[in-house]
GROMACS .gro file of C-alpha atoms in nm:
model
  269
    1UNK     CA    1  -6.343   1.860   0.175
    2UNK     CA    2  -6.130   1.725   0.460
    3UNK     CA    3  -6.157   1.373   0.317
    4UNK     CA    4  -6.052   1.503  -0.023
    5UNK     CA    5  -5.750   1.684   0.121
    6UNK     CA    6  -5.651   1.373   0.317
    7UNK     CA    7  -5.678   1.161   0.007
    8UNK     CA    8  -5.464   1.405  -0.189
    9UNK     CA    9  -5.200   1.404   0.086
   10UNK     CA   10  -5.192   1.025   0.091
   11UNK     CA   11  -5.148   1.013  -0.286
   12UNK     CA   12  -4.869   1.270  -0.271
   13UNK     CA   13  -4.697   1.069   0.004
   14UNK     CA   14  -4.719   0.748  -0.199
   15UNK     CA   15  -4.585   0.925  -0.506
   16UNK     CA   16  -4.296   1.074  -0.307
   17UNK     CA   17  -4.201   0.733  -0.164
   18UNK     CA   18  -4.210   0.582  -0.511
   19UNK     CA   19  -3.986   0.855  -0.649
   20UNK     CA   20  -3.739   0.823  -0.363
   21UNK     CA   21  -3.734   0.446  -0.393
   22UNK     CA   22  -3.675   0.479  -0.763
   23UNK     CA   23  -3.387   0.718  -0.702
   24UNK     CA   24  -3.235   0.485  -0.449
   25UNK     CA   25  -3.258   0.195  -0.690
   26UNK     CA   26  -3.102   0.403  -0.963
   27UNK     CA   27  -2.821   0.505  -0.730
   28UNK     CA   28  -2.763   0.144  -0.633
   29UNK     CA   29  -2.742   0.044  -0.997
   30UNK     CA   30  -2.521   0.337  -1.094
   31UNK     CA   31  -2.210   0.201  -0.922
   32UNK     CA   32  -2.034  -0.133  -0.934
   33UNK     CA   33  -1.907  -0.245  -0.593
   34UNK     CA   34  -1.551  -0.373  -0.563
   35UNK     CA   35  -1.478  -0.542  -0.229
   36UNK     CA   36  -1.112  -0.513  -0.127
   37UNK     CA   37  -0.947  -0.688   0.166
   38UNK     CA   38  -0.656  -0.498   0.317
   39UNK     CA   39  -0.458  -0.451   0.634
   40UNK     CA   40  -0.510  -0.114   0.800
   41UNK     CA   41  -0.182   0.073   0.752
   42UNK     CA   42  -0.092   0.177   0.491
   43UNK     CA   43  -0.308  -0.033   0.257
   44UNK     CA   44  -0.656   0.068   0.372
   45UNK     CA   45  -0.542   0.430   0.406
   46UNK     CA   46  -0.421   0.437   0.047
   47UNK     CA   47  -0.748   0.283  -0.071
   48UNK     CA   48  -0.946   0.542   0.127
   49UNK     CA   49  -0.747   0.811  -0.051
   50UNK     CA   50  -0.870   0.694  -0.394
   51UNK     CA   51  -1.229   0.623  -0.289
   52UNK     CA   52  -1.371   0.942  -0.442
   53UNK     CA   53  -1.177   0.904  -0.765
   54UNK     CA   54  -1.305   0.548  -0.800
   55UNK     CA   55  -1.661   0.663  -0.737
   56UNK     CA   56  -1.629   0.921  -1.014
   57UNK     CA   57  -1.542   0.632  -1.246
   58UNK     CA   58  -1.846   0.430  -1.141
   59UNK     CA   59  -1.680   0.202  -0.886
   60UNK     CA   60  -1.781   0.195  -0.520
   61UNK     CA   61  -1.499   0.062  -0.302
   62UNK     CA   62  -1.592  -0.154  -0.004
   63UNK     CA   63  -1.275  -0.178   0.205
   64UNK     CA   64  -1.265  -0.465   0.453
   65UNK     CA   65  -0.982  -0.436   0.704
   66UNK     CA   66  -0.809  -0.748   0.832
   67UNK     CA   67  -0.592  -0.755   1.143
   68UNK     CA   68  -0.484  -1.115   1.076
   69UNK     CA   69  -0.321  -1.131   0.733
   70UNK     CA   70  -0.340  -1.512   0.726
   71UNK     CA   71  -0.715  -1.473   0.659
   72UNK     CA   72  -0.697  -1.241   0.358
   73UNK     CA   73  -0.596  -1.485   0.084
   74UNK     CA   74  -0.854  -1.746   0.193
   75UNK     CA   75  -1.119  -1.473   0.184
   76UNK     CA   76  -1.023  -1.389  -0.176
   77UNK     CA   77  -1.004  -1.753  -0.279
   78UNK     CA   78  -1.352  -1.818  -0.133
   79UNK     CA   79  -1.512  -1.515  -0.301
   80UNK     CA   80  -1.575  -1.314   0.016
   81UNK     CA   81  -1.375  -1.029  -0.139
   82UNK     CA   82  -1.285  -0.936  -0.499
   83UNK     CA   83  -0.931  -0.806  -0.452
   84UNK     CA   84  -0.669  -0.799  -0.181
   85UNK     CA   85  -0.387  -0.557  -0.107
   86UNK     CA   86  -0.155  -0.653   0.177
   87UNK     CA   87   0.114  -0.899   0.066
   88UNK     CA   88   0.439  -0.944  -0.123
   89UNK     CA   89   0.522  -1.205  -0.388
   90UNK     CA   90   0.692  -1.464  -0.161
   91UNK     CA   91   0.387  -1.466   0.069
   92UNK     CA   92   0.147  -1.504  -0.227
   93UNK     CA   93   0.360  -1.772  -0.392
   94UNK     CA   94   0.378  -1.971  -0.069
   95UNK     CA   95  -0.002  -1.962  -0.031
   96UNK     CA   96  -0.066  -2.061  -0.393
   97UNK     CA   97   0.186  -2.347  -0.378
   98UNK     CA   98   0.036  -2.483  -0.057
   99UNK     CA   99  -0.331  -2.448  -0.150
  100UNK     CA  100  -0.352  -2.442  -0.530
  101UNK     CA  101  -0.569  -2.131  -0.506
  102UNK     CA  102  -0.609  -1.951  -0.844
  103UNK     CA  103  -0.478  -1.618  -0.716
  104UNK     CA  104  -0.254  -1.392  -0.924
  105UNK     CA  105  -0.075  -1.061  -0.882
  106UNK     CA  106  -0.175  -0.785  -1.121
  107UNK     CA  107   0.069  -0.512  -1.016
  108UNK     CA  108   0.311  -0.384  -0.752
  109UNK     CA  109   0.220  -0.071  -0.555
  110UNK     CA  110   0.471  -0.008  -0.277
  111UNK     CA  111   0.734  -0.156  -0.053
  112UNK     CA  112   0.740  -0.135   0.326
  113UNK     CA  113   1.099  -0.193   0.436
  114UNK     CA  114   1.115  -0.432   0.733
  115UNK     CA  115   1.306  -0.291   1.029
  116UNK     CA  116   1.480  -0.402   1.348
  117UNK     CA  117   1.344  -0.228   1.658
  118UNK     CA  118   1.420  -0.220   2.028
  119UNK     CA  119   1.292  -0.066   2.349
  120UNK     CA  120   1.610  -0.170   2.528
  121UNK     CA  121   1.898  -0.084   2.296
  122UNK     CA  122   2.009   0.229   2.114
  123UNK     CA  123   2.235   0.051   1.868
  124UNK     CA  124   2.280  -0.303   1.740
  125UNK     CA  125   2.636  -0.299   1.871
  126UNK     CA  126   2.491  -0.310   2.226
  127UNK     CA  127   2.332  -0.654   2.183
  128UNK     CA  128   2.466  -0.908   2.433
  129UNK     CA  129   2.532  -1.283   2.397
  130UNK     CA  130   2.223  -1.490   2.464
  131UNK     CA  131   1.983  -1.201   2.396
  132UNK     CA  132   1.630  -1.275   2.278
  133UNK     CA  133   1.544  -1.172   1.923
  134UNK     CA  134   1.179  -1.165   1.813
  135UNK     CA  135   1.103  -1.260   1.452
  136UNK     CA  136   0.787  -1.344   1.257
  137UNK     CA  137   0.649  -1.697   1.280
  138UNK     CA  138   0.497  -1.716   0.929
  139UNK     CA  139   0.712  -1.871   0.659
  140UNK     CA  140   0.775  -1.587   0.416
  141UNK     CA  141   0.816  -1.307   0.669
  142UNK     CA  142   1.041  -1.528   0.880
  143UNK     CA  143   1.277  -1.574   0.587
  144UNK     CA  144   1.269  -1.200   0.527
  145UNK     CA  145   1.355  -1.134   0.893
  146UNK     CA  146   1.640  -1.384   0.892
  147UNK     CA  147   1.786  -1.229   0.576
  148UNK     CA  148   1.774  -0.890   0.748
  149UNK     CA  149   1.950  -1.028   1.057
  150UNK     CA  150   2.211  -1.181   0.829
  151UNK     CA  151   2.252  -0.852   0.645
  152UNK     CA  152   2.340  -0.670   0.969
  153UNK     CA  153   2.588  -0.942   1.066
  154UNK     CA  154   2.408  -1.108   1.358
  155UNK     CA  155   2.368  -1.451   1.198
  156UNK     CA  156   2.474  -1.644   0.888
  157UNK     CA  157   2.227  -1.857   0.693
  158UNK     CA  158   2.291  -2.182   0.512
  159UNK     CA  159   2.398  -2.115   0.155
  160UNK     CA  160   2.101  -2.103  -0.079
  161UNK     CA  161   1.836  -2.069   0.193
  162UNK     CA  162   1.713  -1.739   0.047
  163UNK     CA  163   1.341  -1.654   0.066
  164UNK     CA  164   1.264  -2.003   0.198
  165UNK     CA  165   1.491  -1.970   0.502
  166UNK     CA  166   1.370  -2.081   0.845
  167UNK     CA  167   1.538  -2.080   1.185
  168UNK     CA  168   1.669  -2.428   1.095
  169UNK     CA  169   1.879  -2.268   0.821
  170UNK     CA  170   2.086  -2.061   1.065
  171UNK     CA  171   2.440  -2.185   1.006
  172UNK     CA  172   2.621  -1.947   1.241
  173UNK     CA  173   2.491  -1.767   1.549
  174UNK     CA  174   2.807  -1.627   1.712
  175UNK     CA  175   2.621  -1.449   1.995
  176UNK     CA  176   2.407  -1.756   2.065
  177UNK     CA  177   2.097  -1.540   2.021
  178UNK     CA  178   1.765  -1.683   2.135
  179UNK     CA  179   1.550  -1.657   1.822
  180UNK     CA  180   1.186  -1.634   1.933
  181UNK     CA  181   0.913  -1.690   1.672
  182UNK     CA  182   0.611  -1.462   1.731
  183UNK     CA  183   0.297  -1.370   1.540
  184UNK     CA  184   0.389  -1.071   1.321
  185UNK     CA  185   0.110  -0.848   1.458
  186UNK     CA  186   0.223  -0.914   1.815
  187UNK     CA  187   0.590  -0.820   1.768
  188UNK     CA  188   0.550  -0.449   1.857
  189UNK     CA  189   0.385  -0.548   2.186
  190UNK     CA  190   0.676  -0.769   2.286
  191UNK     CA  191   0.953  -0.510   2.251
  192UNK     CA  192   0.995  -0.487   2.628
  193UNK     CA  193   1.061  -0.862   2.643
  194UNK     CA  194   1.313  -0.882   2.358
  195UNK     CA  195   1.649  -0.720   2.298
  196UNK     CA  196   1.547  -0.656   1.937
  197UNK     CA  197   1.259  -0.757   1.710
  198UNK     CA  198   1.207  -0.754   1.335
  199UNK     CA  199   0.878  -0.579   1.257
  200UNK     CA  200   0.683  -0.530   0.933
  201UNK     CA  201   0.631  -0.162   0.856
  202UNK     CA  202   0.250  -0.180   0.861
  203UNK     CA  203   0.255  -0.314   1.218
  204UNK     CA  204   0.528  -0.069   1.316
  205UNK     CA  205   0.320   0.225   1.191
  206UNK     CA  206   0.013   0.099   1.375
  207UNK     CA  207   0.221   0.087   1.695
  208UNK     CA  208   0.335   0.447   1.650
  209UNK     CA  209   0.685   0.356   1.533
  210UNK     CA  210   0.844   0.547   1.248
  211UNK     CA  211   1.076   0.314   1.055
  212UNK     CA  212   1.295   0.601   0.939
  213UNK     CA  213   1.349   0.733   1.292
  214UNK     CA  214   1.297   0.439   1.527
  215UNK     CA  215   1.446   0.139   1.347
  216UNK     CA  216   1.800   0.036   1.438
  217UNK     CA  217   1.835  -0.112   1.090
  218UNK     CA  218   1.610  -0.139   0.787
  219UNK     CA  219   1.594  -0.333   0.461
  220UNK     CA  220   1.770  -0.190   0.160
  221UNK     CA  221   1.554  -0.004  -0.090
  222UNK     CA  222   1.615  -0.279  -0.348
  223UNK     CA  223   1.428  -0.537  -0.139
  224UNK     CA  224   1.213  -0.769  -0.355
  225UNK     CA  225   0.918  -0.756  -0.114
  226UNK     CA  226   0.690  -0.511  -0.298
  227UNK     CA  227   0.323  -0.517  -0.195
  228UNK     CA  228   0.081  -0.641  -0.459
  229UNK     CA  229  -0.273  -0.608  -0.585
  230UNK     CA  230  -0.403  -0.967  -0.607
  231UNK     CA  231  -0.718  -1.108  -0.769
  232UNK     CA  232  -0.862  -1.443  -0.870
  233UNK     CA  233  -0.752  -1.549  -1.219
  234UNK     CA  234  -1.107  -1.517  -1.348
  235UNK     CA  235  -1.108  -1.144  -1.262
  236UNK     CA  236  -0.781  -1.053  -1.436
  237UNK     CA  237  -0.958  -0.860  -1.711
  238UNK     CA  238  -1.250  -0.732  -1.505
  239UNK     CA  239  -1.303  -0.365  -1.589
  240UNK     CA  240  -1.345  -0.261  -1.224
  241UNK     CA  241  -1.006  -0.415  -1.145
  242UNK     CA  242  -0.842  -0.235  -1.436
  243UNK     CA  243  -0.989   0.095  -1.317
  244UNK     CA  244  -0.851   0.025  -0.970
  245UNK     CA  245  -0.502  -0.038  -1.111
  246UNK     CA  246  -0.505   0.280  -1.321
  247UNK     CA  247  -0.627   0.486  -1.026
  248UNK     CA  248  -0.369   0.349  -0.783
  249UNK     CA  249  -0.076   0.401  -1.020
  250UNK     CA  250  -0.105   0.778  -1.056
  251UNK     CA  251   0.123   1.064  -0.961
  252UNK     CA  252  -0.139   1.178  -0.710
  253UNK     CA  253  -0.116   0.846  -0.522
  254UNK     CA  254   0.264   0.849  -0.544
  255UNK     CA  255   0.272   1.193  -0.380
  256UNK     CA  256   0.023   1.083  -0.113
  257UNK     CA  257   0.246   0.789  -0.017
  258UNK     CA  258   0.567   0.993  -0.012
  259UNK     CA  259   0.417   1.280   0.186
  260UNK     CA  260   0.224   1.074   0.440
  261UNK     CA  261   0.476   0.799   0.521
  262UNK     CA  262   0.801   0.991   0.486
  263UNK     CA  263   1.003   0.702   0.345
  264UNK     CA  264   0.847   0.430   0.559
  265UNK     CA  265   0.638   0.332   0.257
  266UNK     CA  266   0.794   0.367  -0.088
  267UNK     CA  267   0.595   0.360  -0.415
  268UNK     CA  268   0.733   0.126  -0.681
  269UNK     CA  269   0.530   0.237  -0.983
   0.00000   0.00000   0.00000
């Protein structure tokens, strides 16, 4: 009798494992995984907000956070991720032109106005001749920073420099400012060493800075630097990507952005 009971228990255990394994396999097959590369704030936070809605539509989001945005486009190009969400059009265009990568934008989601920050000044009028100004060292964000400095009257750029401007395009620098090129992610950490620094909103938010309260100046709301959803050309019509776009461009996501970032991040859909 004991042997019989043991045999029955073993059979029941095997059957249970088989059922559970079958359920797990079914669950694995139920959802399509979409791997998205993003910087932490606000991109990954916005993606986390739609995770459940995506799951209800059969798409499991795998969000991979990048602290170095120079690595995100190569990761998409090389197939390590399916989508990325971190960049504006000038940054994407510069990468595509330099590498020939078949990456394309599928929509705009939000803009993060770049700001000028300081730990040492309360107003831009306090800046002294020869002061050090920190700006981004990557091509597209450097041009954006220089245009912002020009907009507030600190420098004048060569005519036509536009979104391709570099420090070599500074035509007038009346205060003889020392323009220091720094990695964008490091700019918040150098505020004690600079009179002012231009900082991308995502890095400002990560550093506990509120662009609406802490910035001495900020880009106009009509800035062309909207953040994009980017895919490889071959995935333009992929259903999972289309579901992602529809889910991101909803009133619910718009309200989430407006309520959580209080003007530091502005939806453009």
